PDB file of C-alpha atoms in Angstrom:
ATOM      1  CA  ALA A   1      31.663  76.610 215.779  1.00 55.00           C
ATOM      2  CA  ARG A   2      29.881  73.596 214.437  1.00 57.00           C
ATOM      3  CA  ARG A   3      29.031  72.353 211.107  1.00 59.00           C
ATOM      4  CA  ASN A   4      25.333  71.999 210.023  1.00 60.00           C
ATOM      5  CA  GLY A   5      25.311  70.236 206.550  1.00 64.00           C
ATOM      6  CA  ASN A   6      27.232  72.486 204.114  1.00 66.00           C
ATOM      7  CA  ASN A   7      26.953  75.559 206.482  1.00 67.00           C
ATOM      8  CA  TRP A   8      28.958  76.474 209.454  1.00 63.00           C
ATOM      9  CA  ILE A   9      27.368  78.007 212.492  1.00 62.00           C
ATOM     10  CA  PHE A  10      29.504  80.283 214.647  1.00 60.00           C
ATOM     11  CA  THR A  11      28.766  81.478 218.161  1.00 58.00           C
ATOM     12  CA  CYS A  12      28.933  85.243 218.588  1.00 57.00           C
ATOM     13  CA  ASN A  13      28.046  87.176 221.697  1.00 56.00           C
ATOM     14  CA  GLY A  14      26.476  84.053 223.337  1.00 52.00           C
ATOM     15  CA  THR A  15      24.095  83.421 220.499  1.00 53.00           C
ATOM     16  CA  THR A  16      24.045  80.893 217.731  1.00 50.00           C
ATOM     17  CA  GLU A  17      23.325  82.324 214.292  1.00 52.00           C
ATOM     18  CA  PRO A  18      24.148  81.016 210.826  1.00 53.00           C
ATOM     19  CA  GLY A  19      26.641  83.365 209.088  1.00 53.00           C
ATOM     20  CA  SER A  20      27.744  85.229 212.084  1.00 51.00           C
ATOM     21  CA  THR A  21      31.426  85.000 213.096  1.00 54.00           C
ATOM     22  CA  GLU A  22      33.663  85.686 215.863  1.00 58.00           C
ATOM     23  CA  LEU A  23      36.056  87.555 213.534  1.00 59.00           C
ATOM     24  CA  SER A  24      33.666  90.431 213.231  1.00 64.00           C
ATOM     25  CA  SER A  25      35.047  91.694 216.683  1.00 71.00           C
ATOM     26  CA  TRP A  26      38.475  91.912 214.869  1.00 76.00           C
ATOM     27  CA  ILE A  27      37.358  93.816 211.784  1.00 81.00           C
ATOM     28  CA  ILE A  28      37.320  97.334 213.233  1.00 84.00           C
ATOM     29  CA  PRO A  29      40.649  97.112 215.201  1.00 86.00           C
ATOM     30  CA  VAL A  30      42.336  95.574 212.223  1.00 88.00           C
ATOM     31  CA  SER A  31      41.016  98.250 209.871  1.00 89.00           C
ATOM     32  CA  VAL A  32      42.117 101.039 212.271  1.00 92.00           C
ATOM     33  CA  VAL A  33      45.579  99.532 212.444  1.00 93.00           C
ATOM     34  CA  CYS A  34      45.903  99.177 208.768  1.00 94.00           C
ATOM     35  CA  GLY A  35      44.669 102.811 208.172  1.00 94.00           C
ATOM     36  CA  VAL A  36      47.266 104.071 210.802  1.00 95.00           C
ATOM     37  CA  VAL A  37      50.031 102.179 209.015  1.00 95.00           C
ATOM     38  CA  ILE A  38      49.069 103.343 205.612  1.00 95.00           C
ATOM     39  CA  LEU A  39      48.787 106.889 206.858  1.00 95.00           C
ATOM     40  CA  LEU A  40      52.120 106.781 208.571  1.00 95.00           C
ATOM     41  CA  SER A  41      53.727 105.282 205.365  1.00 95.00           C
ATOM     42  CA  ILE A  42      52.253 108.245 203.251  1.00 95.00           C
ATOM     43  CA  ILE A  43      53.595 110.899 205.814  1.00 95.00           C
ATOM     44  CA  VAL A  44      56.994 109.273 205.910  1.00 94.00           C
ATOM     45  CA  ALA A  45      57.232 109.084 202.069  1.00 93.00           C
ATOM     46  CA  PHE A  46      56.103 112.844 201.817  1.00 91.00           C
ATOM     47  CA  LEU A  47      58.809 113.944 204.267  1.00 90.00           C
ATOM     48  CA  ILE A  48      61.596 111.929 202.602  1.00 86.00           C
ATOM     49  CA  PHE A  49      60.504 113.429 199.258  1.00 85.00           C
ATOM     50  CA  ARG A  50      60.513 117.009 200.613  1.00 80.00           C
ATOM     51  CA  ARG A  51      64.067 116.490 202.217  1.00 77.00           C
ATOM     52  CA  LEU A  52      65.310 115.175 198.876  1.00 73.00           C
ATOM     53  CA  GLN A  53      63.807 118.024 197.049  1.00 69.00           C
ATOM     54  CA  ARG A  54      65.405 120.596 199.363  1.00 65.00           C
ATOM     55  CA  SER A  55      68.818 118.923 199.089  1.00 58.00           C
ATOM     56  CA  ALA A  56      68.795 118.925 195.263  1.00 60.00           C
ATOM     57  CA  GLU A  57      72.119 119.744 193.651  1.00 63.00           C
ATOM     58  CA  ARG A  58      72.902 123.383 193.323  1.00 70.00           C
ATOM     59  CA  PHE A  59      76.057 125.417 192.776  1.00 74.00           C
ATOM     60  CA  LEU A  60      77.030 127.175 195.967  1.00 77.00           C
ATOM     61  CA  LEU A  61      79.612 129.856 196.387  1.00 79.00           C
ATOM     62  CA  CYS A  62      82.643 128.741 198.498  1.00 81.00           C
ATOM     63  CA  LYS A  63      82.919 132.047 200.435  1.00 86.00           C
ATOM     64  CA  ASN A  64      79.344 131.942 201.812  1.00 85.00           C
ATOM     65  CA  SER A  65      77.671 128.651 200.827  1.00 79.00           C
ATOM     66  CA  GLN A  66      74.960 130.784 198.995  1.00 80.00           C
ATOM     67  CA  LYS A  67      73.689 130.385 195.555  1.00 80.00           C
ATOM     68  CA  PRO A  68      75.286 132.643 193.077  1.00 80.00           C
ATOM     69  CA  VAL A  69      73.220 135.679 192.002  1.00 78.00           C
ATOM     70  CA  LEU A  70      73.226 135.958 188.205  1.00 79.00           C
ATOM     71  CA  PRO A  71      72.909 139.343 186.568  1.00 76.00           C
ATOM     72  CA  LYS A  72      69.516 140.115 184.824  1.00 74.00           C
ATOM     73  CA  HIS A  73      69.786 140.065 181.139  1.00 66.00           C
ATOM     74  CA  GLY A  74      67.491 141.640 178.692  1.00 62.00           C
ATOM     75  CA  GLU A  75      65.610 139.870 175.917  1.00 63.00           C
ATOM     76  CA  GLY A  76      68.086 138.180 173.617  1.00 61.00           C
ATOM     77  CA  ASN A  77      71.142 138.273 176.104  1.00 80.00           C
ATOM     78  CA  PHE A  78      72.602 135.094 177.569  1.00 80.00           C
ATOM     79  CA  HIS A  79      74.813 134.249 180.478  1.00 84.00           C
ATOM     80  CA  LEU A  80      76.570 131.567 178.595  1.00 83.00           C
ATOM     81  CA  PHE A  81      77.197 130.876 174.910  1.00 81.00           C
ATOM     82  CA  LEU A  82      77.904 127.150 174.304  1.00 84.00           C
ATOM     83  CA  SER A  83      79.911 126.261 171.235  1.00 78.00           C
ATOM     84  CA  HIS A  84      80.311 122.840 169.603  1.00 77.00           C
ATOM     85  CA  THR A  85      81.245 121.120 166.391  1.00 73.00           C
ATOM     86  CA  TRP A  86      78.316 120.299 164.154  1.00 70.00           C
ATOM     87  CA  VAL A  87      79.564 116.802 163.403  1.00 73.00           C
ATOM     88  CA  SER A  88      79.655 115.411 166.991  1.00 73.00           C
ATOM     89  CA  GLY A  89      78.991 117.934 169.650  1.00 75.00           C
ATOM     90  CA  ALA A  90      75.333 118.884 169.570  1.00 75.00           C
ATOM     91  CA  ASP A  91      74.192 116.095 171.936  1.00 81.00           C
ATOM     92  CA  GLN A  92      76.752 116.668 174.386  1.00 85.00           C
ATOM     93  CA  VAL A  93      76.282 120.412 174.539  1.00 86.00           C
ATOM     94  CA  GLY A  94      72.554 119.729 175.006  1.00 85.00           C
ATOM     95  CA  VAL A  95      73.210 117.598 178.207  1.00 87.00           C
ATOM     96  CA  ILE A  96      75.575 120.289 179.445  1.00 88.00           C
ATOM     97  CA  LYS A  97      72.932 123.018 178.949  1.00 87.00           C
ATOM     98  CA  LEU A  98      70.249 120.873 180.610  1.00 87.00           C
ATOM     99  CA  ARG A  99      72.480 120.129 183.658  1.00 84.00           C
ATOM    100  CA  LEU A 100      73.593 123.754 184.082  1.00 86.00           C
ATOM    101  CA  SER A 101      69.903 124.913 183.851  1.00 84.00           C
ATOM    102  CA  HIS A 102      69.064 122.618 186.755  1.00 80.00           C
ATOM    103  CA  LEU A 103      72.125 123.683 188.790  1.00 81.00           C
ATOM    104  CA  LEU A 104      71.773 127.416 188.398  1.00 82.00           C
ATOM    105  CA  GLU A 105      68.322 128.815 188.608  1.00 79.00           C
ATOM    106  CA  GLY A 106      67.595 131.502 186.062  1.00 81.00           C
ATOM    107  CA  ILE A 107      70.606 130.909 183.975  1.00 85.00           C
ATOM    108  CA  ARG A 108      70.131 131.877 180.110  1.00 83.00           C
ATOM    109  CA  ILE A 109      72.370 129.619 178.050  1.00 85.00           C
ATOM    110  CA  PHE A 110      72.693 129.997 174.202  1.00 79.00           C
ATOM    111  CA  ARG A 111      72.776 126.915 172.054  1.00 80.00           C
ATOM    112  CA  ASP A 112      72.402 127.358 168.462  1.00 75.00           C
ATOM    113  CA  VAL A 113      70.026 124.476 168.018  1.00 71.00           C
ATOM    114  CA  ASP A 114      67.655 125.923 170.609  1.00 70.00           C
ATOM    115  CA  ASP A 115      68.130 129.701 170.247  1.00 69.00           C
ATOM    116  CA  LEU A 116      69.306 130.499 166.754  1.00 69.00           C
ATOM    117  CA  ASN A 117      66.678 131.676 164.381  1.00 70.00           C
ATOM    118  CA  ASP A 118      68.730 133.752 161.916  1.00 75.00           C
ATOM    119  CA  ILE A 119      72.282 132.648 161.130  1.00 74.00           C
ATOM    120  CA  SER A 120      73.250 136.264 160.337  1.00 73.00           C
ATOM    121  CA  LYS A 121      72.735 137.124 164.118  1.00 73.00           C
ATOM    122  CA  LEU A 122      75.126 134.525 165.321  1.00 73.00           C
ATOM    123  CA  GLU A 123      77.981 137.008 166.095  1.00 75.00           C
ATOM    124  CA  GLU A 124      75.461 139.295 167.803  1.00 75.00           C
ATOM    125  CA  HIS A 125      74.437 136.337 170.170  1.00 70.00           C
ATOM    126  CA  ILE A 126      78.179 135.647 170.944  1.00 75.00           C
ATOM    127  CA  GLU A 127      78.723 139.393 171.707  1.00 75.00           C
ATOM    128  CA  ASN A 128      75.619 139.556 173.990  1.00 71.00           C
ATOM    129  CA  SER A 129      76.658 136.553 176.028  1.00 71.00           C
ATOM    130  CA  THR A 130      78.569 137.046 179.234  1.00 69.00           C
ATOM    131  CA  LEU A 131      80.690 133.978 178.821  1.00 61.00           C
TER     132      LEU A 131
END
């Protein structure tokens, strides 16, 4: 490479041309390597995500390490009735309901704030809940 005024002249493939560069022979290999690294990073991230997704927390039975099978309930019936004090328990019970919903697929949990439309049916909901 030599300087001609304000311009550099690079030698490439045995010719002298203004603006040509020896670095052009590196562009394709470097681009391929970068592409491969990016692709491998995406594949590894996907595999890690899938593994974490499969190992998500779930309740398993001690006797056979299987997920419990919850009985089917009709409309308005619940597996669990959560009770709380109105003064201070609503938020905590909401968290309990959310966590149990994530841990036990298909569980139906009664919480008054979410499920009670008519206060006169409160006792009916209690009777129609398994626990």
